[in-house]
Coordinates of C-alpha atoms in Angstrom, one line a residue:
X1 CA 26.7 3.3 -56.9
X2 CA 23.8 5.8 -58.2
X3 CA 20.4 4.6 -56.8
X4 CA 17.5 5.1 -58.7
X5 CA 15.5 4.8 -56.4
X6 CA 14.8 5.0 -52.1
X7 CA 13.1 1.6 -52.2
X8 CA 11.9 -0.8 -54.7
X9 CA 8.2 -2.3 -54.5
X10 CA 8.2 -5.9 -56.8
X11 CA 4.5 -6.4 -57.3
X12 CA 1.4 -3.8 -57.7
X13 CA -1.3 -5.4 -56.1
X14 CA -2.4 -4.4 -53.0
X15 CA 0.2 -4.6 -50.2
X16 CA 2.6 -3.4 -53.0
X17 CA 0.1 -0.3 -53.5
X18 CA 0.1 0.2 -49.6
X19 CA 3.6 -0.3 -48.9
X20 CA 4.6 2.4 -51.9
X21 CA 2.1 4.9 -50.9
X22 CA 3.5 5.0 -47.3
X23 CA 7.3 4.9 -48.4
X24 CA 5.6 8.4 -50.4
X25 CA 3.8 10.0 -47.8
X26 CA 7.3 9.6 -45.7
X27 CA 8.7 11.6 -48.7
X28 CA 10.7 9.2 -50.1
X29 CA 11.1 7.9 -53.3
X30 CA 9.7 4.7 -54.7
X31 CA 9.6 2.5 -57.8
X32 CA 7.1 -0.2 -57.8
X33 CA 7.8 -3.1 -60.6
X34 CA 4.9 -5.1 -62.2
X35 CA 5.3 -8.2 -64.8
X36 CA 1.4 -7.5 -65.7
X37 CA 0.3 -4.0 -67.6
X38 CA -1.1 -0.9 -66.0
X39 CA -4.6 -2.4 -66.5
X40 CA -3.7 -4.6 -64.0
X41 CA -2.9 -2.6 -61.2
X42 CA -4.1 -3.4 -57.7
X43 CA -3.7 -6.9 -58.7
X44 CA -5.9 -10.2 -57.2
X45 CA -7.8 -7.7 -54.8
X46 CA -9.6 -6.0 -57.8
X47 CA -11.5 -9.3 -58.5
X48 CA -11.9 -10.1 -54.6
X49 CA -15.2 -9.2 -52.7
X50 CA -13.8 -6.7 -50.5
X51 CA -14.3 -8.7 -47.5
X52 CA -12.1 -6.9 -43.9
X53 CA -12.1 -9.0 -40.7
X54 CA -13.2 -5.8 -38.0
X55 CA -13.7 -6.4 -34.3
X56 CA -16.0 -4.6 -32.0
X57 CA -17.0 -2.4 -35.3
X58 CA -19.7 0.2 -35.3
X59 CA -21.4 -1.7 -38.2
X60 CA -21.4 -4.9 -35.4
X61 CA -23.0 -2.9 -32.8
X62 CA -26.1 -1.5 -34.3
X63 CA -26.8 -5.4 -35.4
X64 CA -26.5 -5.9 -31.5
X65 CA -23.2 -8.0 -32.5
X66 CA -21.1 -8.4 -29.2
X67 CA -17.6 -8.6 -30.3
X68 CA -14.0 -7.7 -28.3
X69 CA -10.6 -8.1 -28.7
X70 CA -10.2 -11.2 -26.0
X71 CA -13.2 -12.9 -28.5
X72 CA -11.6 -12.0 -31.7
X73 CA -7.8 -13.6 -30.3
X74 CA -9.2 -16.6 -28.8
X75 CA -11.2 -17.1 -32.0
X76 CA -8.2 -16.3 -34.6
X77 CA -6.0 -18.8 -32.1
X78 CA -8.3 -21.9 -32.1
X79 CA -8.4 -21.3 -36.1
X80 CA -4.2 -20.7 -36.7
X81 CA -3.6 -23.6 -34.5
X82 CA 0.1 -22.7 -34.2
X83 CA 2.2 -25.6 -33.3
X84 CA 5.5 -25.2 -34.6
X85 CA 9.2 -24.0 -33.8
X86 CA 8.5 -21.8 -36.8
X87 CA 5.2 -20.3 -35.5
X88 CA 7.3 -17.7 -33.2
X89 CA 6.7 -14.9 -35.6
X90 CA 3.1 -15.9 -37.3
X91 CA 2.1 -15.8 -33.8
X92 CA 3.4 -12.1 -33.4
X93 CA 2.0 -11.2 -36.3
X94 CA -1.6 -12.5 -35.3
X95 CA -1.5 -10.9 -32.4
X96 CA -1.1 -7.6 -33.8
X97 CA -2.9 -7.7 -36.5
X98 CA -6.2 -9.1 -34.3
X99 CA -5.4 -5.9 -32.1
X100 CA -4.8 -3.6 -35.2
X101 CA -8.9 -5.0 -36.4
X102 CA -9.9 -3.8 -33.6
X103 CA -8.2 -0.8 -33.3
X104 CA -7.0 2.0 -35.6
X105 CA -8.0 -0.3 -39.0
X106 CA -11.8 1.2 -39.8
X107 CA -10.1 4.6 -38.9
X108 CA -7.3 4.6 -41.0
X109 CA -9.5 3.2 -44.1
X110 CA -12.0 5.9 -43.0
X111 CA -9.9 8.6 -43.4
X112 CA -8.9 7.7 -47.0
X113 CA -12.4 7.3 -48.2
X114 CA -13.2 3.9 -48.0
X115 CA -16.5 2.7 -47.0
X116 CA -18.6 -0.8 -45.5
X117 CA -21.9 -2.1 -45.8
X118 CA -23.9 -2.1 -43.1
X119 CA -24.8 -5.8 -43.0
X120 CA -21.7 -7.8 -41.6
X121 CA -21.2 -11.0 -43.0
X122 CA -20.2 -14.0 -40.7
X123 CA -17.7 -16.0 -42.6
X124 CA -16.0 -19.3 -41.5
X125 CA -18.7 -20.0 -38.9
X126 CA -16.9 -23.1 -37.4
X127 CA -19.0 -25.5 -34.9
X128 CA -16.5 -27.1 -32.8
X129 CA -15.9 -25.8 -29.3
X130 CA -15.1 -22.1 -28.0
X131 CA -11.6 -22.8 -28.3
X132 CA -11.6 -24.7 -31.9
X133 CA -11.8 -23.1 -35.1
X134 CA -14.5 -20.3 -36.2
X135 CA -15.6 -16.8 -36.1
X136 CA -17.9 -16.5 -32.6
X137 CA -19.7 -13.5 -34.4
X138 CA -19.9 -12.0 -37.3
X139 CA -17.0 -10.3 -38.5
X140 CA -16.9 -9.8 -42.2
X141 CA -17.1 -6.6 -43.2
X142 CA -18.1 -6.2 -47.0
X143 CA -15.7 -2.7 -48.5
X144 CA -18.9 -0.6 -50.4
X145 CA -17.5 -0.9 -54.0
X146 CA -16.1 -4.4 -53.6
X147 CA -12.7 -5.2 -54.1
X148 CA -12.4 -2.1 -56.3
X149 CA -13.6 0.3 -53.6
X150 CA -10.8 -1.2 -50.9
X151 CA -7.8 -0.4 -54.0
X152 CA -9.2 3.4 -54.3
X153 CA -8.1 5.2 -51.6
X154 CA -4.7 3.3 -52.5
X155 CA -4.6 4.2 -56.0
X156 CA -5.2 7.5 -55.8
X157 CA -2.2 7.8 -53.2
X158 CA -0.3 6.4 -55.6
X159 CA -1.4 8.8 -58.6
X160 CA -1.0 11.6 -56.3
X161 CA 2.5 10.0 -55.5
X162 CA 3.7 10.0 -58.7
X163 CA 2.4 13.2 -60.0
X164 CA 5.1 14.8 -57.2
X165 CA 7.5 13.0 -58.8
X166 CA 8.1 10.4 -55.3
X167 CA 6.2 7.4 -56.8
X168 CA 7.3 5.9 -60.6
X169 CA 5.5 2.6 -61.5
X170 CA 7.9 0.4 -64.1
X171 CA 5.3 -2.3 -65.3
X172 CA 6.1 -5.1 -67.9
X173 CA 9.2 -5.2 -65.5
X174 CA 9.8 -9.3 -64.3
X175 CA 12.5 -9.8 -62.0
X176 CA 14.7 -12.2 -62.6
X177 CA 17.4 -11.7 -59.6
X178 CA 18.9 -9.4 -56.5
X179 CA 21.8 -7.9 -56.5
X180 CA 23.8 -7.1 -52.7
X181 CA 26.2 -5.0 -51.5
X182 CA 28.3 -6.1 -49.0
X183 CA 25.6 -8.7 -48.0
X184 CA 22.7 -5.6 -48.0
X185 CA 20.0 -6.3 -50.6
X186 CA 20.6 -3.2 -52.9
X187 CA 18.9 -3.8 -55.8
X188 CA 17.3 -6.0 -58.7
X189 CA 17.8 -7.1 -62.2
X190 CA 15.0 -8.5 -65.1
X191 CA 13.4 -8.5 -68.0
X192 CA 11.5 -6.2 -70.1
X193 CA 8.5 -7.9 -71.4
X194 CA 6.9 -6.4 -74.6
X195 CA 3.8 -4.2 -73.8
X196 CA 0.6 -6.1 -74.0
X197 CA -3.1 -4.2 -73.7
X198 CA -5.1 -7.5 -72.7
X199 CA -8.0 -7.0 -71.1
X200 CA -7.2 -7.9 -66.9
X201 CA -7.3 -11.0 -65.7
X202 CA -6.2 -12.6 -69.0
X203 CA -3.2 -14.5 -69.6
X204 CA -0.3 -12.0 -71.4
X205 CA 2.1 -12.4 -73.4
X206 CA 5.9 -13.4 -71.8
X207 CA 8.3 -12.0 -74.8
X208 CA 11.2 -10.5 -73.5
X209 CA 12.4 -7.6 -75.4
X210 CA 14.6 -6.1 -72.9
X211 CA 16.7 -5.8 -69.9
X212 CA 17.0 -4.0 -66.8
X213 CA 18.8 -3.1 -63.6
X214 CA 17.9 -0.9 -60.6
X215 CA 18.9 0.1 -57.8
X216 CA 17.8 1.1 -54.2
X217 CA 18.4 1.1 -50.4
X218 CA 16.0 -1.5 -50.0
X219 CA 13.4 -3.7 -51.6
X220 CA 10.0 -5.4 -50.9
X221 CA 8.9 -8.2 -52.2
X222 CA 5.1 -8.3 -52.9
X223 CA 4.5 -10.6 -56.1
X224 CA 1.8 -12.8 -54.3
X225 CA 1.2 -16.5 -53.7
X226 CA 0.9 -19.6 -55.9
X227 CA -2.7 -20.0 -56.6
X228 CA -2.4 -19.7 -60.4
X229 CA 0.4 -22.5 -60.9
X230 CA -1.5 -25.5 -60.3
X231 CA 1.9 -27.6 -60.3
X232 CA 2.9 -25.5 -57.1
X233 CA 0.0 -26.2 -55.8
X234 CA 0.5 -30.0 -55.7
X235 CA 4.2 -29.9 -55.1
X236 CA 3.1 -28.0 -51.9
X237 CA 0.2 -29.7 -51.0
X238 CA 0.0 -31.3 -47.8
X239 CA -0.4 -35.2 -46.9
X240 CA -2.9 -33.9 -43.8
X241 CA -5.5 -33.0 -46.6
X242 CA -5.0 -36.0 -48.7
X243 CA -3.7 -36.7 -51.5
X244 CA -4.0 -33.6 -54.0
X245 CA -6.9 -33.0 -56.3
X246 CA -6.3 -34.4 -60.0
X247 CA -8.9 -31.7 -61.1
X248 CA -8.7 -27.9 -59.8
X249 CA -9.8 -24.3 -61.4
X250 CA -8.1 -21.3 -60.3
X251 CA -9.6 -18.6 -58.0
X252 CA -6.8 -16.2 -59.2
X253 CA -5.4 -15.3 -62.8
X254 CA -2.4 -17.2 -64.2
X255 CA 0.0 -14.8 -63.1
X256 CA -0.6 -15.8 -59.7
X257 CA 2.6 -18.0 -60.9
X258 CA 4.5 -18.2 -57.2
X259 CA 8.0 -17.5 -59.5
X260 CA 9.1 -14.7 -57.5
X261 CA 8.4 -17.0 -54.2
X262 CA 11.1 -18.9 -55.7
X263 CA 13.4 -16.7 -57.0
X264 CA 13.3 -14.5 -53.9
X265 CA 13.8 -18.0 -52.0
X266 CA 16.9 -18.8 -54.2
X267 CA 18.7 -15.5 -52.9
X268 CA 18.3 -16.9 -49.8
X269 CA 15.3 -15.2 -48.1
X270 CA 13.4 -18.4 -45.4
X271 CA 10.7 -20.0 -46.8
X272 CA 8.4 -21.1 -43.8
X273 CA 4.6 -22.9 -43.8
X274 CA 5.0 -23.3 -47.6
X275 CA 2.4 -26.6 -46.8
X276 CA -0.5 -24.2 -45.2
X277 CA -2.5 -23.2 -47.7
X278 CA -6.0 -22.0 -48.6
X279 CA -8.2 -23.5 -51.1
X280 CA -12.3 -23.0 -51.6
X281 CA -14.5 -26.4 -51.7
X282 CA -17.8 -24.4 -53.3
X283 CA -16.0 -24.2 -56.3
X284 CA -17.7 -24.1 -60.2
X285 CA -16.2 -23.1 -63.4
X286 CA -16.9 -19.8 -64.7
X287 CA -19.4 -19.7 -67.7
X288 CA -17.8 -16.9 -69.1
X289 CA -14.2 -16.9 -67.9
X290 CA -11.5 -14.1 -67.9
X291 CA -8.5 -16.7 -66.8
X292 CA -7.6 -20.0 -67.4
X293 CA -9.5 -22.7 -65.5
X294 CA -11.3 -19.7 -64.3
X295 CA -13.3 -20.5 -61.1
X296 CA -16.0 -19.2 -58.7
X297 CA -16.7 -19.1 -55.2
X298 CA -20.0 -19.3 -54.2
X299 CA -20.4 -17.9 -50.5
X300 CA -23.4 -19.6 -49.1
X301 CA -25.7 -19.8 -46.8
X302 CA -25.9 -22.4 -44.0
X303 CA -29.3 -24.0 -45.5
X304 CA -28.2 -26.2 -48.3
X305 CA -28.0 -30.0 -48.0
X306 CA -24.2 -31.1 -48.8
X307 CA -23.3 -34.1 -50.2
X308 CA -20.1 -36.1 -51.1
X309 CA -19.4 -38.0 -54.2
X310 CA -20.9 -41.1 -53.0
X311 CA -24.4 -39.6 -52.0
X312 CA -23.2 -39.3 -48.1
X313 CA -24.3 -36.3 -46.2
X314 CA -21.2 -34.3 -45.0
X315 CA -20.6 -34.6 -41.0
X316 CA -21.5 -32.0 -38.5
X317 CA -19.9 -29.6 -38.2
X318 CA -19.1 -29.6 -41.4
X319 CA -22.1 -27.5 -43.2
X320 CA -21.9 -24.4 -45.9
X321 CA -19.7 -21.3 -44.7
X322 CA -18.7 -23.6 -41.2
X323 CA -14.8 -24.9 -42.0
X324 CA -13.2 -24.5 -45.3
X325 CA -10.1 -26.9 -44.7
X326 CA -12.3 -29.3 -42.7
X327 CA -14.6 -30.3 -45.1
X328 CA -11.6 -30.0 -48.0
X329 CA -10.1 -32.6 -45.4
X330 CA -13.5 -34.6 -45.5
X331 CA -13.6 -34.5 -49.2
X332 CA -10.6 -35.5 -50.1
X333 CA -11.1 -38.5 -48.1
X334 CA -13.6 -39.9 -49.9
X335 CA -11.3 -40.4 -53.1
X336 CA -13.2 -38.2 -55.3
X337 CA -12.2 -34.2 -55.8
X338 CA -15.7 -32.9 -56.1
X339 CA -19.0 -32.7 -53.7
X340 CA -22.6 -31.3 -54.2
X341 CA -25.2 -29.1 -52.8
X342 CA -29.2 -29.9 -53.1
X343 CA -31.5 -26.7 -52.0
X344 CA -34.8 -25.1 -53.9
X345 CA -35.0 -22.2 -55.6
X346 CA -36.1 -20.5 -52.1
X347 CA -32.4 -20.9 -50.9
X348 CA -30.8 -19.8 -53.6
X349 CA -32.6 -17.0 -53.9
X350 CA -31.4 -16.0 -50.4
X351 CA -28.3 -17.6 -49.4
X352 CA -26.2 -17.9 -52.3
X353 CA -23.2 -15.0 -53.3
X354 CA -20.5 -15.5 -55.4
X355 CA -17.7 -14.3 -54.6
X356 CA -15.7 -11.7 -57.0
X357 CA -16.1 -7.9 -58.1
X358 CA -17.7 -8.7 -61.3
X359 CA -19.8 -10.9 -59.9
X360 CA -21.6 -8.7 -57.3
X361 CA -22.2 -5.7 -59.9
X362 CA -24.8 -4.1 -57.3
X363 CA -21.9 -3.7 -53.9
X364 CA -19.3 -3.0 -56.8
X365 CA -21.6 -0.5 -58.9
X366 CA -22.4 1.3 -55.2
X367 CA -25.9 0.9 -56.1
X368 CA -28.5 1.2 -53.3
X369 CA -30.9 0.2 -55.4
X370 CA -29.7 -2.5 -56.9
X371 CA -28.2 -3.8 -53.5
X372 CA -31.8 -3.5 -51.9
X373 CA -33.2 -6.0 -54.5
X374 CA -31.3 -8.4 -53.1
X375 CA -34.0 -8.7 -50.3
X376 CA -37.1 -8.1 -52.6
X377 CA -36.5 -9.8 -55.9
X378 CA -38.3 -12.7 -56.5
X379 CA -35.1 -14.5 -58.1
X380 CA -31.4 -14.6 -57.0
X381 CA -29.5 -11.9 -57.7
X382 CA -28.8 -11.7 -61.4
X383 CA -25.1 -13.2 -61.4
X384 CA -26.5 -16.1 -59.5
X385 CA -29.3 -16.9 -62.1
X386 CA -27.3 -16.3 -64.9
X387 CA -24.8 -19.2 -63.1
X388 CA -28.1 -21.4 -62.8
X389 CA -28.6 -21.1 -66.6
X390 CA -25.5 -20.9 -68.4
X391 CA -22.8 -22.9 -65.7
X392 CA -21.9 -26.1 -66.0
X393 CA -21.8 -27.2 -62.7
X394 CA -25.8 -26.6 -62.3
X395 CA -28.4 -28.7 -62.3
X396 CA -32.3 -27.5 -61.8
X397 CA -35.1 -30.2 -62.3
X398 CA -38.8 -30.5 -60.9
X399 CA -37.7 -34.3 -59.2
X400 CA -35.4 -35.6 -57.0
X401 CA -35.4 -38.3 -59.3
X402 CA -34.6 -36.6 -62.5
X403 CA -32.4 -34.1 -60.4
X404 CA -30.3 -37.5 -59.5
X405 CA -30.1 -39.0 -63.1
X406 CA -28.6 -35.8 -64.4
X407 CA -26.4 -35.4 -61.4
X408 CA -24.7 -38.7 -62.7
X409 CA -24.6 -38.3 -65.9
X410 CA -22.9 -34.2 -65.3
X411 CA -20.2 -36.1 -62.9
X412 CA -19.9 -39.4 -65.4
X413 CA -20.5 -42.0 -63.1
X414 CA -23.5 -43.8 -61.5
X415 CA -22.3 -43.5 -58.0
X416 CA -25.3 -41.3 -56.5
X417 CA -28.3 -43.9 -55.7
X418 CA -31.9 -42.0 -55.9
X419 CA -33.1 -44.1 -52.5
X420 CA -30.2 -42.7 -50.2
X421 CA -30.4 -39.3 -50.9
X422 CA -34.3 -39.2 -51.0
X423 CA -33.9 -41.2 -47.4
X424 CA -31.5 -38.4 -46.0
X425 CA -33.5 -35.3 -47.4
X426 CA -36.7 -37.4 -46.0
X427 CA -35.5 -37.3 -42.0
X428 CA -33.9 -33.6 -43.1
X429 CA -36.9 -32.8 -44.3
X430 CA -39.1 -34.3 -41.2
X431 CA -36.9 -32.2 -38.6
X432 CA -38.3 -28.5 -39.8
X433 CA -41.5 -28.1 -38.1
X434 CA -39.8 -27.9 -35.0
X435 CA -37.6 -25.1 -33.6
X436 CA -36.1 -27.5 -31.5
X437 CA -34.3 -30.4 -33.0
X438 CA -31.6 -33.1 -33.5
X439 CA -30.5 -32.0 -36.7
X440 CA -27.1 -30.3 -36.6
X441 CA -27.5 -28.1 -39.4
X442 CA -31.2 -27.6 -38.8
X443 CA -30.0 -26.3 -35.4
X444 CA -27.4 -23.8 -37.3
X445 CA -30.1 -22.5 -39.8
X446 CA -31.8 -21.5 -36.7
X447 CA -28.7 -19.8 -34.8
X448 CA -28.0 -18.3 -37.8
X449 CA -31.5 -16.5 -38.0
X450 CA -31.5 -15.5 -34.5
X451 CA -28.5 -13.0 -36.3
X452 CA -30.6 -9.8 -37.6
X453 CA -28.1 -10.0 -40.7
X454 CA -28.7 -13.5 -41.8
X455 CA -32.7 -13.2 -40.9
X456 CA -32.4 -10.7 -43.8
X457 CA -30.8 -11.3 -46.5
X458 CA -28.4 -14.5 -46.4
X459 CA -30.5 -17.5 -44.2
X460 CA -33.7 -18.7 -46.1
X461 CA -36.5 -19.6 -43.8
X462 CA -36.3 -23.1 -42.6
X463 CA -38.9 -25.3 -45.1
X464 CA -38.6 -28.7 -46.4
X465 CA -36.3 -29.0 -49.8
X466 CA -38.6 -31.2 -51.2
X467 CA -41.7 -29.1 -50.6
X468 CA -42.6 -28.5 -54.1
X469 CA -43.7 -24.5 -53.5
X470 CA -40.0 -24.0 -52.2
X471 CA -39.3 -25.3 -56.1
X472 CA -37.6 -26.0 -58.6
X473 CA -34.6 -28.1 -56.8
X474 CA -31.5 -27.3 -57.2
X475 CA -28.1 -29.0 -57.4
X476 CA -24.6 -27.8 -58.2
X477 CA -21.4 -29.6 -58.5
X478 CA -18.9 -28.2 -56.3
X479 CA -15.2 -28.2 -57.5
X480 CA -11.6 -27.5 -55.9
X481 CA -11.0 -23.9 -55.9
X482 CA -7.3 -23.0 -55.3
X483 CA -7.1 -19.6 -54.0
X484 CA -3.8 -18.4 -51.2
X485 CA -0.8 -19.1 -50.0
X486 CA -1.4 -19.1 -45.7
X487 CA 2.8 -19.4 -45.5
X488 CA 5.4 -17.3 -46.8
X489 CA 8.8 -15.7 -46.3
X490 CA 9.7 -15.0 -42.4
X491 CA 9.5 -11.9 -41.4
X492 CA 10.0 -9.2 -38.2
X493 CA 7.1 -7.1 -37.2
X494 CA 9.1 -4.7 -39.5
X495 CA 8.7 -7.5 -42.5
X496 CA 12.3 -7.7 -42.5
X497 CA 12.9 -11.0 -44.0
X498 CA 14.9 -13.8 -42.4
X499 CA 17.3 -15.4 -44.1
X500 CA 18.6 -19.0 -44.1
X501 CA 20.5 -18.3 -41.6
X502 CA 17.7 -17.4 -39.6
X503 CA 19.9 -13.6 -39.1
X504 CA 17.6 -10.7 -41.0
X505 CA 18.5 -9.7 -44.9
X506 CA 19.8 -6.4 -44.5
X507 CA 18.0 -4.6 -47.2
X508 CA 15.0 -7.2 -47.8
X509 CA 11.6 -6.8 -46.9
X510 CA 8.4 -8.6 -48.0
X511 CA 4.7 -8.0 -47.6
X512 CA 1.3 -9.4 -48.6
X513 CA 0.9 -13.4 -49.4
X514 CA 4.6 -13.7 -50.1
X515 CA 5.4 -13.6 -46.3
X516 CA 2.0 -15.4 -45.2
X517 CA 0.2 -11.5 -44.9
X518 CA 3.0 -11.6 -42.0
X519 CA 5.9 -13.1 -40.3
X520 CA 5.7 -16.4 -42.7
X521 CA 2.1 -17.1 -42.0
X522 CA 0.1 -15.2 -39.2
X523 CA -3.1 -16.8 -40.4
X524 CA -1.5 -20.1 -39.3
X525 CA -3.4 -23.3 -40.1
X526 CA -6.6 -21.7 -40.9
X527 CA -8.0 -18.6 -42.5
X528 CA -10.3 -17.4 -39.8
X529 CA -10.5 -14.2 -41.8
X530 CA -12.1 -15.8 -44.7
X531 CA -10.1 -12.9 -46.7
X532 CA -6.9 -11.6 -47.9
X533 CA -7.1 -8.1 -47.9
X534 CA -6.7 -7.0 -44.0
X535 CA -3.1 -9.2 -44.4
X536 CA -2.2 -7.3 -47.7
X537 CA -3.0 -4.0 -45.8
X538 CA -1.4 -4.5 -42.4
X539 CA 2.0 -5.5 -43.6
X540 CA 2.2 -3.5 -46.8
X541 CA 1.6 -0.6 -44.4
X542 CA 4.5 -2.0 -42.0
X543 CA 6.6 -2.7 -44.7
X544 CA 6.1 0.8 -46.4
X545 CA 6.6 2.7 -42.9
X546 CA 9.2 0.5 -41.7
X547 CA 11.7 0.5 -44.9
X548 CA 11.4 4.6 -45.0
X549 CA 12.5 5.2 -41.8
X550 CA 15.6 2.5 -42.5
X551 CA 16.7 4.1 -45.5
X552 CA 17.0 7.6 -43.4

């Protein structure tokens, strides 16, 4: 049988892009197969923030951030929560990827051109005990040039691959099936969808107007996770969180679809974790959207006042940034699918982000300048206010009491009552004038200014939200925001993929959120990361350097 190729890559995001460019650099030849256009390349990670988990980082230790290895484990650990027969693997997989953040990772991106800003964010903040889920320190290091400037370094590896003739991308190419040899995994077989010039991000067309078959020594599965297919979703939704939300929007474009999941499944690759997954509770519909159901995360600062759908203050530890799945847990409890933040103009203007390239045009733009406003302008940053005029999901009023009347009339119901939440804001309010205080999250606000970082730009200064200088107030409906799969296929430390069987697929490897960002879900329970990227780029690069040396 002629091969047309050494190995085949299905999927051009970014652990497809990392995984080709090493199978390159090894001198061997690569095709990597898209169902999306050329303007799509790089995939989901264009749009993301550019977030990398880093230990013990030179950017931590000018901010006086003491971080290690032992922290970073123990931390990741008490966030997986691994407690299954399945978790052998994920639990490999952690472990070497903690010690790969806080090892050669900065280097290796280094050396390729890539780039962080200086101010580390701390994502995922947690609140439990030392042992129990949350970062310890700051860890979130923010790529200079956003999601865009973490795909750079990858693309041009690729371009440089192809121009030498060892890199040829086939996109408008769907995969429909494998073909085997022998019981090696030597191939695949598709369709040929019609060439479509949407812009990214938008839904394209799914006309078949052709066939194909190819052939190599090995193939790597790297289509992504589920987040677009809202049915998926639910059909994989687990009974720990509650019963799944009626309403969601999408973090990720509709050709986030899971179908290769499924297909690569039906070949008889193991399936493990498919019930962990990772979905965003700070969710609001975009004003302008690219996708369907397109969604929004906003990243936020610890100083807004959270409520459920009933008017009830969210528990401790359960505060903005703290635990995702916790308060998703919390809020799916209640019966209703949404929740709200309260907060003045003076928080916003400081603590709130929004998460997305095209949202953060200053860190994606490189801009200095623009970046330094952040700090200095009297308003949010310009995405942020344009959300505050134009979204839906905002509300901005001069009185609690008009803030509430239109907070029931946006949500269609009457279930928020003016007299709790002025109560609650009241004896939030009354705890500020001391540094020392009962209040949970008033206690966070002020650990989280004792961190250089936050003092600066992302933790307002503690004042009372209904202190009418701190005005106007503020409140945003926040809605489901599905996002990533957290399991995936079962792979080796060489993302070799398990079958059925639970004996390796010769000739099958997979990479990125199709195998959990390793082994079938090294993130575990959890995603202590509060990112995708350092999974995509760990084992795409294992699953690029590991299927070279195997096909000789």
């Amino acid at each position: 049988m002629a091969m047309d190729a050494d190995v085949i890559v299905v999927g051009a995001g970014l652990s497809g892009l990392v995984a080709a460019t090493e199978i390159a650099d090894a001198g061997k030849r690569v095709i990597v197969l898209d169902q999306e256009g050329e303007q799509s390349l790089g995939g989901q990670a264009f749009w993301s923030f550019g977030g990398l988990f880093l230990v013990d980082s030179p950017e931590q230790r000018r901010l006086g951030i003491k971080d290690s290895y032992d922290l970073a484990l123990q931390d990741w650990m008490g966030s997986a929560g691994f407690d299954r027969d399945d978790d052998l693997w994920p639990r490999r997989w952690a472990e070497a990827y903690v010690a790969f953040a806080a090892g050669e990772k900065r280097d290796w991106l280094r050396a390729m051109g890539h780039r962080i800003f200086p101010v580390v964010g701390w994502a995922e903040r947690g609140g439990y005990d030392a042992m129990s889920h949350g970062n310890s320190v700051p860890r979130f290091h923010v790529s200079w040039g956003t999601g865009p400037g973490i795909l750079e370094p990858f693309e041009r590896r690729a371009r440089e691959a192809q121009a030498r003739g060892l890199l040829t991308f086939r996109f408008r190419h769907r995969v429909d099936d494998f073909s085997s040899t022998n019981g090696s995994v030597d191939g695949v077989n598709g369709s040929m969808l019609e060439p479509d010039n949407i812009e990214r991000g938008r839904s394209s067309s799914r006309k078949v107007v052709g066939s194909f078959e190819l052939h190599a020594q090995a193939v790597i599965v790297a289509s992504g996770g589920i987040g677009g297919n809202h049915d998926l979703v639910r059909q994989n939704w687990p009974k720990r969180l509650g019963d799944a939300p009626k309403s969601m929007i999408s973090g990720v474009p509709e050709h986030v679809d899971g179908r290769m999941i499924g297909i690569t499944e039906a070949a008889g690759a193991r399936l493990i974790n498919r019930d962990r997954m990772w979905h965003y509770v700070e969710g609001i519909r975009n004003w302008s959207p690219i996708w369907p159901h397109h969604g929004i995360r906003i990243l936020p600062g610890p100083s807004s006042m959270w409520f459920d759908a009933t008017g009830k203050r969210l528990p401790a530890p359960l505060f903005p940034g703290s635990d995702t799945l916790g308060q998703l847990h919390y809020i799916m409890s209640t019966g209703y699918d949404y929740s709200w933040f309260v907060l003045t103009q003076s928080i916003i203007k400081k603590e709130f982000a929004l998460s997305g390239s095209e949202q953060n045009p200053d860190l994606t733009g490189k801009s200095w300048l623009m970046t330094a406003r952040r700090a200095t302008n009297k308003g949010a940053p310009g995405p942020v206010e344009a959300f505050k005029t134009h979204g839906v999901d905002f509300i901005v009023r001069d009185n609690l009491a008009d803030l509430v009347t239109a907070m029931n009339k946006l949500a269609g119901d009457d279930l928020l009552k003016l007299e709790r939440l002025k109560a609650q804001i009241e004896a939030r309010d009354r705890e500020i004038d001391n540094p020392y205080v009962k209040d949970a999250q008033v206690m966070n606000i002020h650990n989280a200014r004792r961190y250089i970082g936050d003092r600066l730009i992302r933790t307002a200064k503690p004042h009372r939200i209904l202190d009418p200088a701190h005005g106007p107030l503020i409140a945003v409906k926040l809605n489901i925001l599905t996002r990533k799969t957290l399991g995936g296929f079962e792979t080796d430390l060489d993302s070799r993929v398990f079958g059925s069987n639970r004996q390796i697929m010769p000739g099958l490897y997979a990479a990125g959120e199709a195998a959990g960002f390793g082994g079938g879900g090294m993130h575990g329970y959890r995603s202590l990361e509060g990112t995708f990227l350092g999974g995509c780029l760990f084992s795409g690069r294992n699953a690029g350097r590991a299927a070279a040396r195997a096909v000789g």
